[in-house]
Coordinates of C-alpha atoms in Angstrom, one line a residue:
Chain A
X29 CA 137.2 85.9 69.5
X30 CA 140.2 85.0 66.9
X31 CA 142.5 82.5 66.5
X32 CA 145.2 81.3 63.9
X33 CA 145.4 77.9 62.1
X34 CA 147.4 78.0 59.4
X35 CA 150.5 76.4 61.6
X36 CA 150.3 74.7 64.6
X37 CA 152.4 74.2 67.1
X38 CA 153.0 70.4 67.5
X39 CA 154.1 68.8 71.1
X40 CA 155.6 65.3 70.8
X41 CA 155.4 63.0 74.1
X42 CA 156.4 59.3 74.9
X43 CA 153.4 57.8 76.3
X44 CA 153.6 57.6 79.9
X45 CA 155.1 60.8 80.3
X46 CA 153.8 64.1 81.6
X47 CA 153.0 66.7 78.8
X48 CA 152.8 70.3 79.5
X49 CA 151.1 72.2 76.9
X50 CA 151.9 75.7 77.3
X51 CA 149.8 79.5 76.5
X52 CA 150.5 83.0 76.7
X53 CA 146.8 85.3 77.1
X54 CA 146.4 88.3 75.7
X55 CA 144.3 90.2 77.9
X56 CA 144.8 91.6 81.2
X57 CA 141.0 92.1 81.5
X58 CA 140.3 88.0 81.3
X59 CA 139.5 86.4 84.7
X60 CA 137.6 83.0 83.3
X61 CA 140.2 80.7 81.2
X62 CA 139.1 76.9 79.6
X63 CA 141.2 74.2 78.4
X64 CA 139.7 72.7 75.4
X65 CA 140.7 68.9 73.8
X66 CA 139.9 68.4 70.0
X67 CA 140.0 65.4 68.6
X68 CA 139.9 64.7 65.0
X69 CA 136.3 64.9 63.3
X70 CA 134.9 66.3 66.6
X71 CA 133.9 69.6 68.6
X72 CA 135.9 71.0 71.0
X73 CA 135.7 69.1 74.6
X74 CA 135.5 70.7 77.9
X75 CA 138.5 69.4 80.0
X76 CA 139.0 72.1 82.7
X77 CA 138.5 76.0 83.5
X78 CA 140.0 78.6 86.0
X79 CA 139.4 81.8 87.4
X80 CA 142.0 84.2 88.3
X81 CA 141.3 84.4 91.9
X82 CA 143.3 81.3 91.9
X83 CA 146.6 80.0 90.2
X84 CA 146.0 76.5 90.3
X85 CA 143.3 73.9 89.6
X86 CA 142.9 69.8 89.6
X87 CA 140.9 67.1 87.9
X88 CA 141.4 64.0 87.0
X89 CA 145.1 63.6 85.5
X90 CA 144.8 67.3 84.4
X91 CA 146.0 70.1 86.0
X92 CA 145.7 74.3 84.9
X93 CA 148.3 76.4 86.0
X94 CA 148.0 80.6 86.2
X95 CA 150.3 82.5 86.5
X96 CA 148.3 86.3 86.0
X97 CA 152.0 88.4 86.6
X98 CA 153.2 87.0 83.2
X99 CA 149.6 86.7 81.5
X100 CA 150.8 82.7 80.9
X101 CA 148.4 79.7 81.0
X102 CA 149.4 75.7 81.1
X103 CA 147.7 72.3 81.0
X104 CA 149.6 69.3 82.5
X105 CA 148.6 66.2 81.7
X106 CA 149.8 63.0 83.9
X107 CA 151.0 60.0 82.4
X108 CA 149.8 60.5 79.0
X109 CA 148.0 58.2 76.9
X110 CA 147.4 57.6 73.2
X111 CA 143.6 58.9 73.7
X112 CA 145.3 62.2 74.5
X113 CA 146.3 62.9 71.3
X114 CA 144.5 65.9 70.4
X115 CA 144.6 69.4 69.3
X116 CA 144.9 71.6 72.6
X117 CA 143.1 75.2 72.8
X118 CA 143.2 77.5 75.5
X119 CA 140.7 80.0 75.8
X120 CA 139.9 83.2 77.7
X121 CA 136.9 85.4 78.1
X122 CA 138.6 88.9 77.7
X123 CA 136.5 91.8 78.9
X124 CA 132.9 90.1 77.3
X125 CA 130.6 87.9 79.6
X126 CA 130.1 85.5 76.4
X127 CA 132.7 85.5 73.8
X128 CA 135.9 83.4 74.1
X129 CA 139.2 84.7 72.8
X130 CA 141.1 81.5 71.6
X131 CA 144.3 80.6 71.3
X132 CA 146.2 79.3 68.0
X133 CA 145.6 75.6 69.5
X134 CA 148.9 73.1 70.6
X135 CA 148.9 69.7 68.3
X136 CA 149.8 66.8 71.0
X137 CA 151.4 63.5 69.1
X138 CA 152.0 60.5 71.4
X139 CA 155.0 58.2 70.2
X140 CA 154.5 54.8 71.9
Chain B
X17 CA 123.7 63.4 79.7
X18 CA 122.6 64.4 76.2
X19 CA 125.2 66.9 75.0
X20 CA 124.5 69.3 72.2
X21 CA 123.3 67.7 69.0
X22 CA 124.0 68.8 65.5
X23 CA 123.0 67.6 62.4
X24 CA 123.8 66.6 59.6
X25 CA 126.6 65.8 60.5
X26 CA 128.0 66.3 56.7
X27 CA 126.7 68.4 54.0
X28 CA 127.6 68.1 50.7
X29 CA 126.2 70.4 48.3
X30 CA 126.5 72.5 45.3
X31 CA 126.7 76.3 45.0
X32 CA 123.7 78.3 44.9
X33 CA 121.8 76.0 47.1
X34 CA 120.3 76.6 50.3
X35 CA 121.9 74.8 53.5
X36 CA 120.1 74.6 57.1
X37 CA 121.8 73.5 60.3
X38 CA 120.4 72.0 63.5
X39 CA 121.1 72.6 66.8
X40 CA 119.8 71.1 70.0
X41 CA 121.3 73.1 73.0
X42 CA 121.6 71.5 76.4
X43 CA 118.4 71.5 78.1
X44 CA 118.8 74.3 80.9
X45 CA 121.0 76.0 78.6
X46 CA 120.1 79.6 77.8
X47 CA 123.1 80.3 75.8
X48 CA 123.5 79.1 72.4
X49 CA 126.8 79.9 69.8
X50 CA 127.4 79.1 66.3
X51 CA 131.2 79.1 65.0
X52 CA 132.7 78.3 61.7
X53 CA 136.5 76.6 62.2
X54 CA 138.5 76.7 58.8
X55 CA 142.2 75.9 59.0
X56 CA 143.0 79.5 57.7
X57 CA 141.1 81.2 59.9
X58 CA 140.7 78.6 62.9
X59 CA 137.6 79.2 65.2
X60 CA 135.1 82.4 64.5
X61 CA 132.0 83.3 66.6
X62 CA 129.1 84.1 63.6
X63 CA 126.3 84.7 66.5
X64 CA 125.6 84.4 69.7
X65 CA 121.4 83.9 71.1
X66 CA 120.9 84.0 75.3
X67 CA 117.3 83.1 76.1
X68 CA 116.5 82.6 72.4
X69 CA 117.0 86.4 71.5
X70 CA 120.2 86.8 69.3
X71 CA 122.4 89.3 71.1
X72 CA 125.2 89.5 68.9
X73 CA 125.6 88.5 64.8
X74 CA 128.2 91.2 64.2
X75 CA 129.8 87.9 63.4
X76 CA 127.6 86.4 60.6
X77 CA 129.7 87.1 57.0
X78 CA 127.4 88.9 55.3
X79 CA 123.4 88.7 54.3
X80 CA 123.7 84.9 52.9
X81 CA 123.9 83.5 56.6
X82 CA 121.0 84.0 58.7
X83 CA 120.9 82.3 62.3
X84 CA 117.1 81.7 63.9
X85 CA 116.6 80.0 67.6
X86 CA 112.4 79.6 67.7
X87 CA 112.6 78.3 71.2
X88 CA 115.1 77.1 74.0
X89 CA 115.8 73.8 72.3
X90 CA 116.4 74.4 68.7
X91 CA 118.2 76.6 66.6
X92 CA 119.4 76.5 63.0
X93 CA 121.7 78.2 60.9
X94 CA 121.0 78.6 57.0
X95 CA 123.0 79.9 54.5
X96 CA 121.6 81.1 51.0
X97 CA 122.5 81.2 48.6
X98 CA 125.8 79.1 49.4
X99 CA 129.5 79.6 47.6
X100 CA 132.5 77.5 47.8
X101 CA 134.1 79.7 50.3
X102 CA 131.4 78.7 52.9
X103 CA 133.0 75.0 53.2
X104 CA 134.1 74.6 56.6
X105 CA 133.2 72.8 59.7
X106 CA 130.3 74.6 61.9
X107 CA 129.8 73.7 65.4
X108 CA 127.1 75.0 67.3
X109 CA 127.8 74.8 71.3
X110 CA 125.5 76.4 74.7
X111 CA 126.2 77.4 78.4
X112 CA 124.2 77.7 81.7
X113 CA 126.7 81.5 82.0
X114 CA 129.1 81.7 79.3
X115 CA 130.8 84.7 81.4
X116 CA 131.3 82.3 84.3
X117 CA 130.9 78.4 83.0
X118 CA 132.1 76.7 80.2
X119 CA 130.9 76.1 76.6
X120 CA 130.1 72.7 75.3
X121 CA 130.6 72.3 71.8
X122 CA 128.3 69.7 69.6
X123 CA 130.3 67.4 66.9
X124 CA 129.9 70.1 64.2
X125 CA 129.1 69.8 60.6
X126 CA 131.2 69.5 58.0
X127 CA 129.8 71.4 54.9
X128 CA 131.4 71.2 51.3
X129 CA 129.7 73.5 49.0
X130 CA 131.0 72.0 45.5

């Protein structure tokens, strides 16, 4: 897998408000796709994964949108909270059954 | 639940010296990764082990690393002799079926080689 990190993209978001955090795949193979939460000084956290047999998914305050046409990816988070504030990657599995190609990450800032 | 464990959880160290990372997969894991994340060059796979055998290294920089796994709940990464360019963060994560379930990602170690 590869990704870029020399500039992220930064989403700012009143707290309380719904963020949409938004990602464009790269290969038309990938039917396995994982949202992943990083938080400062930590590994990468699980939030939620889709396959693309379906186009949309729940959990809690989180939902993953797919939209396969367009090849484009999105995490909505509901009311957001100051413990949201994260770096965002979005990940796929391409045409390998173990390795991940990730996306360049989305920086999420809450202003209270 | 334990998740996956890593230690230490920072290295500092000067160059020419040997560094080993630890790894404690999730128990019932059979998949094991190590990545490197650097800002320049965000997150790279160096290796990748399923049931303990390593399937694919074409990762690893070059003959310095070397990745072992000696059985289903420990693996470590060592790197020797090390260089300033090897400072990054390494996280080590495992899956029940990385193809169809999700990674989980230890807290990594950060590693300065000086």
């Amino acid at each position: 897998g590869e990704s870029v990190g020399l500039h992220l993209p930064t989403l700012s978001v009143q707290e309380g408000d719904n963020s949409i955090i938004n990602c464009a795949y790269s290969n038309s193979a990938s039917d396995y796709f994982i949202w992943y939460k990083q938080e400062s000084g930590k590994g990468p956290q699980f939030i939620i994964d889709i396959r693309s047999n379906m186009d949309k998914r729940q959990g809690q305050r989180v939902t993953v949108l797919l939209n396969k046409t367009v090849k484009h990816l999105s995490l909505q988070i509901a009311a957001t909270q100051p413990g949201d504030s994260a770096v965002y990657f979005c990940a796929e599995n391409g045409d390998s059954n173990y390795q991940l190609i990730w996306g360049a990450g989305t920086k999420l800032i809450i202003k209270p | 639940d334990a998740g996956v464990i890593q230690s230490p959880r920072h290295e500092v160290t000067e160059m020419g010296q040997e560094v080993t990372l630890r790894c404690k997969p999730i128990s019932g894991h059979n998949s094991l990764f190590w990545y490197r994340q650097t800002m320049m060059r965000g997150l790279e796979l160096l290796i990748y082990f399923n049931n303990n055998v390593p399937i694919d290294d074409s990762g690893m920089p070059e003959d310095r690393f070397s990745a072992k796994m000696p059985n289903a709940s420990f693996s470590t990464l060592k790197i020797q002799p090390s260089e300033p360019r090897d400072s990054a963060v390494y996280f080590c994560a495992s899956s029940k079926d990385p193809g169809n379930q999700p990674q989980h990602f230890g807290d990594g170690t950060r590693l300065s080689i000086l």
